[in-house]
PDB file of C-alpha atoms in Angstrom:
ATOM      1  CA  UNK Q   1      41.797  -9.700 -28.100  1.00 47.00           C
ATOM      2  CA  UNK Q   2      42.270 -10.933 -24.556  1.00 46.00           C
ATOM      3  CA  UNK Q   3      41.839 -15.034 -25.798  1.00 46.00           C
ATOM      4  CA  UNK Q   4      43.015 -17.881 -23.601  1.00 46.00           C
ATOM      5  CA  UNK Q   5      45.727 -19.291 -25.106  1.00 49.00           C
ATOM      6  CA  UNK Q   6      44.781 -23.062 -24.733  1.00 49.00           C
ATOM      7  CA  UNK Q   7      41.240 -21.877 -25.881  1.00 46.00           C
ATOM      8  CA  UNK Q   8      39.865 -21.808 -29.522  1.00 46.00           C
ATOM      9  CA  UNK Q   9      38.675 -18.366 -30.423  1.00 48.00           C
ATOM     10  CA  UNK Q  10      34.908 -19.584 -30.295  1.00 47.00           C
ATOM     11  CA  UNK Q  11      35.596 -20.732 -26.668  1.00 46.00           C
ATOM     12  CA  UNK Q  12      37.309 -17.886 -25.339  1.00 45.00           C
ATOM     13  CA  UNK Q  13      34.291 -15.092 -26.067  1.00 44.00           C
ATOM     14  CA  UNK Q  14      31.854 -18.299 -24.630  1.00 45.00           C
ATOM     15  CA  UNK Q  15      30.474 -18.209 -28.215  1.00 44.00           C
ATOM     16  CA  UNK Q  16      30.763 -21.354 -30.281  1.00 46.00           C
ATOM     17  CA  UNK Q  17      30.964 -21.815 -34.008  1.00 45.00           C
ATOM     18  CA  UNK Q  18      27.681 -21.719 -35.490  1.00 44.00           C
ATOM     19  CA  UNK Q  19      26.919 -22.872 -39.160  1.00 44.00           C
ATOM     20  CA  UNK Q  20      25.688 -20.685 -41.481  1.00 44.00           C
ATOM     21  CA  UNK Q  21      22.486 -22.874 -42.136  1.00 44.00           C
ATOM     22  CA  UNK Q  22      21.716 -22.408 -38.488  1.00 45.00           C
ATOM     23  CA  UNK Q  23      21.933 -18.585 -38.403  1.00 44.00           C
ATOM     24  CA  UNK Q  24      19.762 -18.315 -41.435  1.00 46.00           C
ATOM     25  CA  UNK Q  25      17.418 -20.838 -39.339  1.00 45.00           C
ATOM     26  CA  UNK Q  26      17.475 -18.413 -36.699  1.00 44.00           C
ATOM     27  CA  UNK Q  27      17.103 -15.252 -38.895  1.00 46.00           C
ATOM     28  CA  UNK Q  28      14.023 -17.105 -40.638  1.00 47.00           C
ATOM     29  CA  UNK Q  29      12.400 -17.855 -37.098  1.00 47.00           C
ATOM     30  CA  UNK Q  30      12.628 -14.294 -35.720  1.00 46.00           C
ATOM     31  CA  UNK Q  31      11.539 -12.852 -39.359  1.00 47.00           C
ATOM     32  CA  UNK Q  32       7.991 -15.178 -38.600  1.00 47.00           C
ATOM     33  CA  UNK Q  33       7.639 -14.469 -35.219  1.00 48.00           C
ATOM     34  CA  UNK Q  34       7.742 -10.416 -35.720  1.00 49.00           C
ATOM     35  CA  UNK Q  35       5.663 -10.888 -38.595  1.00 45.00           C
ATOM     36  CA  UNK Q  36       2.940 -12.474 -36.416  1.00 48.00           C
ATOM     37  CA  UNK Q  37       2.463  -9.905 -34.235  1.00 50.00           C
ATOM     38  CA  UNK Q  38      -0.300 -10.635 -32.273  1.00 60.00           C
ATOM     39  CA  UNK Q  39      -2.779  -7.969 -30.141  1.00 77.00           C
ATOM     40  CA  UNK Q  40      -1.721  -7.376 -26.738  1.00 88.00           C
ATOM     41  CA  UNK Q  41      -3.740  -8.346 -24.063  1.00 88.00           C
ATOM     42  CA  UNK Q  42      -4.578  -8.180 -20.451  1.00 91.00           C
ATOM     43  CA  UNK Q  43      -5.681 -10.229 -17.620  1.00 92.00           C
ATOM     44  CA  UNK Q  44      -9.359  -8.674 -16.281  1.00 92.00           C
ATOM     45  CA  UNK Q  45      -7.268  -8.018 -13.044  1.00 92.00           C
ATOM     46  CA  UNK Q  46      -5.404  -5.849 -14.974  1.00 93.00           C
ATOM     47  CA  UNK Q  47      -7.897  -3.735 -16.993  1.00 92.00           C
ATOM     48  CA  UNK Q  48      -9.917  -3.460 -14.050  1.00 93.00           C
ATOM     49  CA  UNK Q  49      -6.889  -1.544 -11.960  1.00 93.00           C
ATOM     50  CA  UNK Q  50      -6.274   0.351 -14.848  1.00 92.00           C
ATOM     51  CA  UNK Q  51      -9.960   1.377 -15.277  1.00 93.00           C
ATOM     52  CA  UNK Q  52      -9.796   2.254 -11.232  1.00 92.00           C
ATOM     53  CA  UNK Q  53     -12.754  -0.458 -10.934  1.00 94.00           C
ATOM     54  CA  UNK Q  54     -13.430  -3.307  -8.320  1.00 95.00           C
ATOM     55  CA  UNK Q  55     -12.837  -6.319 -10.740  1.00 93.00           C
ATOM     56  CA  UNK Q  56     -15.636  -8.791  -8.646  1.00 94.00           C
ATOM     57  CA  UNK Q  57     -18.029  -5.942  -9.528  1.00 93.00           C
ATOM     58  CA  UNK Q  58     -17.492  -6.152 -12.889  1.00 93.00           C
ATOM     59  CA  UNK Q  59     -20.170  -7.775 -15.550  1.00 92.00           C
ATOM     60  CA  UNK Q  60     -19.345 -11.661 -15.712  1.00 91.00           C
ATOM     61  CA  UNK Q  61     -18.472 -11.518 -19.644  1.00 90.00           C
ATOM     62  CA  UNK Q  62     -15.431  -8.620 -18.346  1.00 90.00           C
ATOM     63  CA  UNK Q  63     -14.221 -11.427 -15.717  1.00 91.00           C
ATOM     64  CA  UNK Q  64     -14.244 -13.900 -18.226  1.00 90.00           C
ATOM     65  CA  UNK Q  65     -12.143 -13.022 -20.857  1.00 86.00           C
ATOM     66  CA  UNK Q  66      -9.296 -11.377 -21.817  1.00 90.00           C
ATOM     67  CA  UNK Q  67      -9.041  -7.575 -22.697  1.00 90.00           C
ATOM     68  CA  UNK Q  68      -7.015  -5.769 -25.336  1.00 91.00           C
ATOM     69  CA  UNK Q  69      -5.366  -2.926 -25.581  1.00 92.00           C
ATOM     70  CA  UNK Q  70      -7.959  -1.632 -28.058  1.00 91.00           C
ATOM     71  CA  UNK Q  71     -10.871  -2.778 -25.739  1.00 91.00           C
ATOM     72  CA  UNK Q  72      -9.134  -0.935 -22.817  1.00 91.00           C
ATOM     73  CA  UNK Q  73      -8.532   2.007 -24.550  1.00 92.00           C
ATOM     74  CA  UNK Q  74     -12.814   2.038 -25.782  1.00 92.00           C
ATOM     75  CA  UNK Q  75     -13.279   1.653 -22.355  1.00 92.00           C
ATOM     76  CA  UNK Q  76     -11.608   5.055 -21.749  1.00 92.00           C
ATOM     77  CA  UNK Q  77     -12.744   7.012 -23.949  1.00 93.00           C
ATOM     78  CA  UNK Q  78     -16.534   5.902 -23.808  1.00 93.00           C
ATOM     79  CA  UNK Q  79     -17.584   3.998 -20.844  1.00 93.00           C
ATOM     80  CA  UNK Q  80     -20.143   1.518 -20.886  1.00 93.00           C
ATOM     81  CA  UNK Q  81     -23.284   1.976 -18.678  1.00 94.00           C
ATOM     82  CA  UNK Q  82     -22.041  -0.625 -16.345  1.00 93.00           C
ATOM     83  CA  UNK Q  83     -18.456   1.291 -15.919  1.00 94.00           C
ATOM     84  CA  UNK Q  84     -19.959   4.617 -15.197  1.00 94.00           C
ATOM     85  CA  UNK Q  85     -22.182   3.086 -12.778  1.00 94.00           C
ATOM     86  CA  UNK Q  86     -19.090   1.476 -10.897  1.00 94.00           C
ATOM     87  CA  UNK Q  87     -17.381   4.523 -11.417  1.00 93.00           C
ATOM     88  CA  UNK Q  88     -20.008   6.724  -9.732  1.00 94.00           C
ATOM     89  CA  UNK Q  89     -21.162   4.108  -7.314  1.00 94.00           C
ATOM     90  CA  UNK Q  90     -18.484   1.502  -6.634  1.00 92.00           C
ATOM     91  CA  UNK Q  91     -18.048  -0.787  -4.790  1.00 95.00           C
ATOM     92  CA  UNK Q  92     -14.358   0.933  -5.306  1.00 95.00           C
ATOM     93  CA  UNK Q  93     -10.945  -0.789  -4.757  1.00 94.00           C
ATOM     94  CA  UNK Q  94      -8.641   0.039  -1.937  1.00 93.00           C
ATOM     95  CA  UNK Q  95      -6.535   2.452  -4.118  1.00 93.00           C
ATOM     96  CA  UNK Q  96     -10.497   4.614  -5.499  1.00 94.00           C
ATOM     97  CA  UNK Q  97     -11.243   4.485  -1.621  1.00 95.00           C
ATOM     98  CA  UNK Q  98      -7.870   6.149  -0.043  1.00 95.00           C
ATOM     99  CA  UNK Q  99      -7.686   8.645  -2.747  1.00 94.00           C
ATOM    100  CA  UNK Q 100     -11.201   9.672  -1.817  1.00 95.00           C
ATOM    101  CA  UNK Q 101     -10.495  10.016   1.830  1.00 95.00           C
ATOM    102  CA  UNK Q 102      -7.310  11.719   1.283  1.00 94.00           C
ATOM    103  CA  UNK Q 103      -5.350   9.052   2.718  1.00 95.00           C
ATOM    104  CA  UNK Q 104      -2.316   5.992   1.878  1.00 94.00           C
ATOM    105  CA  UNK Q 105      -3.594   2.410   1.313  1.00 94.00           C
ATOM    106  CA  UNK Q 106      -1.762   1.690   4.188  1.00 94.00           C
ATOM    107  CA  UNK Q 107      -3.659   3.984   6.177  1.00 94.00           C
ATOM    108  CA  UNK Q 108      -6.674   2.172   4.757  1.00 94.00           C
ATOM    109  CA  UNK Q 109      -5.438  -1.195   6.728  1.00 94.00           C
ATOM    110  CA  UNK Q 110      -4.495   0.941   9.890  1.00 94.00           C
ATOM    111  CA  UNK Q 111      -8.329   2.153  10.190  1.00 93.00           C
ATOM    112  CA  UNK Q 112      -9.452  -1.575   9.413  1.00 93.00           C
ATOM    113  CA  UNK Q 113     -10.640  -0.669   6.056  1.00 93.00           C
ATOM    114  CA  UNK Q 114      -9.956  -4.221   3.935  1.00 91.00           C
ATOM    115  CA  UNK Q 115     -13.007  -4.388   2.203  1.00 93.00           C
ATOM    116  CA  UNK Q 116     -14.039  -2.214  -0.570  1.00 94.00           C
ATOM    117  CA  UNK Q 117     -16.243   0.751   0.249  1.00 95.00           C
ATOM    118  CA  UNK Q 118     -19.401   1.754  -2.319  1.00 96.00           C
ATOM    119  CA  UNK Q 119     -19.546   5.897  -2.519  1.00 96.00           C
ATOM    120  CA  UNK Q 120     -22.198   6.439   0.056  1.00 96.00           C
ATOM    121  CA  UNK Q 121     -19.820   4.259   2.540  1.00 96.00           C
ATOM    122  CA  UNK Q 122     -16.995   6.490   1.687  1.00 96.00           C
ATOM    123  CA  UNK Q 123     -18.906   9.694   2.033  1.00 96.00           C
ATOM    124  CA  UNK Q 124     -20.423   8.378   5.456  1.00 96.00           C
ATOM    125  CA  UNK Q 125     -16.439   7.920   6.489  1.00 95.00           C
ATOM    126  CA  UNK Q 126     -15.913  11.532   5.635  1.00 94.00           C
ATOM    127  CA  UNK Q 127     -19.021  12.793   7.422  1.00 95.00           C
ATOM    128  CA  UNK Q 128     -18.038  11.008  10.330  1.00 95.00           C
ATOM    129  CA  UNK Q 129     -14.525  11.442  10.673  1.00 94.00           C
ATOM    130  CA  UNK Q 130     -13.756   8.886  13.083  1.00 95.00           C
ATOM    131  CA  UNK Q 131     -10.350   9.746  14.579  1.00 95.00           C
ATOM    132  CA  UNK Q 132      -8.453   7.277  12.537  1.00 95.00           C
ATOM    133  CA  UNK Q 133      -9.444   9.106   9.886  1.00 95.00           C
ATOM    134  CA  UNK Q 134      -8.186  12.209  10.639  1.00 95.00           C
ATOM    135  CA  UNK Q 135      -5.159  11.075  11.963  1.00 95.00           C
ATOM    136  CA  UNK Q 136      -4.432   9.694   8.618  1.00 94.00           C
ATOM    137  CA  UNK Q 137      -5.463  13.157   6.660  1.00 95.00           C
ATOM    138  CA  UNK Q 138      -2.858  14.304   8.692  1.00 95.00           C
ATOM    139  CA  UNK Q 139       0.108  11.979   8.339  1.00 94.00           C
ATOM    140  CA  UNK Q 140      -0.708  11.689   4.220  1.00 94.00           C
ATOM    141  CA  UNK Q 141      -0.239  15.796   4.517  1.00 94.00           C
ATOM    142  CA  UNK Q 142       2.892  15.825   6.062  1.00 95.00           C
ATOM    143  CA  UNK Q 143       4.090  13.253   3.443  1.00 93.00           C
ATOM    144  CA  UNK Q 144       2.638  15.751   0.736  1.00 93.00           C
ATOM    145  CA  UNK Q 145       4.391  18.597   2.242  1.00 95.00           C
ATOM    146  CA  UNK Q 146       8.050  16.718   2.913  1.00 95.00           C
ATOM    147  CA  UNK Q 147       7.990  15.829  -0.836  1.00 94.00           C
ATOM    148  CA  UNK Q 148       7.157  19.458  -2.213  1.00 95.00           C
ATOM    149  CA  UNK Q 149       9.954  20.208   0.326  1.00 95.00           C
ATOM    150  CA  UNK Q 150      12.184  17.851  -1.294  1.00 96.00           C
ATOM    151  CA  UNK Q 151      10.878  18.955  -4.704  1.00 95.00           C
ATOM    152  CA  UNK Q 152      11.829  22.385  -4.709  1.00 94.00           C
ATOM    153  CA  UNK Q 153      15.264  21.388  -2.891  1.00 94.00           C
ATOM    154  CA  UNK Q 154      16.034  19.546  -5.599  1.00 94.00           C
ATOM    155  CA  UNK Q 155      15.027  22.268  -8.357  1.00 93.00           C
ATOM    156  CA  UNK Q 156      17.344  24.512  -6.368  1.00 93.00           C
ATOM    157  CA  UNK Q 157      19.985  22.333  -6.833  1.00 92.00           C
ATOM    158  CA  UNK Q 158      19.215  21.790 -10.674  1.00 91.00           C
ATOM    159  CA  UNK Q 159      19.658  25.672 -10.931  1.00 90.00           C
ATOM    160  CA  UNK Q 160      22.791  26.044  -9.229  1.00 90.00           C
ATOM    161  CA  UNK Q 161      24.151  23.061 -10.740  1.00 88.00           C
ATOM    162  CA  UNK Q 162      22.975  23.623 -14.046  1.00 74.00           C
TER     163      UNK Q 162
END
């Protein structure tokens, strides 16, 4: 078994003798704790990314607390007044905003962009397209097109290979 011969068994595998009373102890402690399952939650940060929302624009009571799974997933499927507004209107985060202008985040900070934009300010950005802007378009379409390049090289390979 690969034991150290000045070593007790115990002390060779780095595990030490245990009594049985304190492995039922331990049995008995995991048995409560799964048995107390409690609901998962999430920080507001959290279910505000998820729900593609700018948490400071959020109602106060959203900020506040905390917000299940359950609550996230009513949120989903049938948005509150105040989400659909913030959907439709924003002020959006910096992830909402580049998707909207076709662009990375990072391409956000290049153009000075930090703050988040409300709908009208993103559709004035794409009215006006300020040569940042464009030059971005560009560079996020170039990354588009060198991973559908590396996509289908890599399906070719599957097929060969596979």
């Amino acid at each position: 078994m690969g034991t150290h011969p000045s070593l007790s068994p115990g002390q060779a595998t780095g595990l030490a003798h245990r009594s049985w009373s304190a492995v039922a102890h331990t049995v008995d402690t995991l048995d409560t704790m799964t048995s107390h399952q409690s609901t998962q939650t999430m920080k507001p940060a959290t279910a505000a990314k998820k729900l593609g929302v700018y948490l400071e624009a959020t109602p106060a009571e959203f900020r506040e607390g905390v917000v299940s799974r359950a609550e996230l997933n009513a949120l989903q499927a049938n948005p509150p007044q105040w989400l659909q507004d913030l959907r439709r209107n924003g002020p959006h985060p910096r992830p909402v905003v580049a998707a909207r202008l076709g662009i990375s985040i990072s391409g956000l900070a290049r153009g000075g962009i930090t703050e988040p934009l409300t709908t009208e300010q993103i559709k004035a950005l794409r009215e006006e397209r300020p040569e940042w802007l464009e030059r971005e378009q560009a560079t996020q379409a170039e990354v588009r097109k060198e991973a559908e390049r590396i996509r289908q090289r890599n399906e070719e390979r599957a097929k060969r290979n596979g």
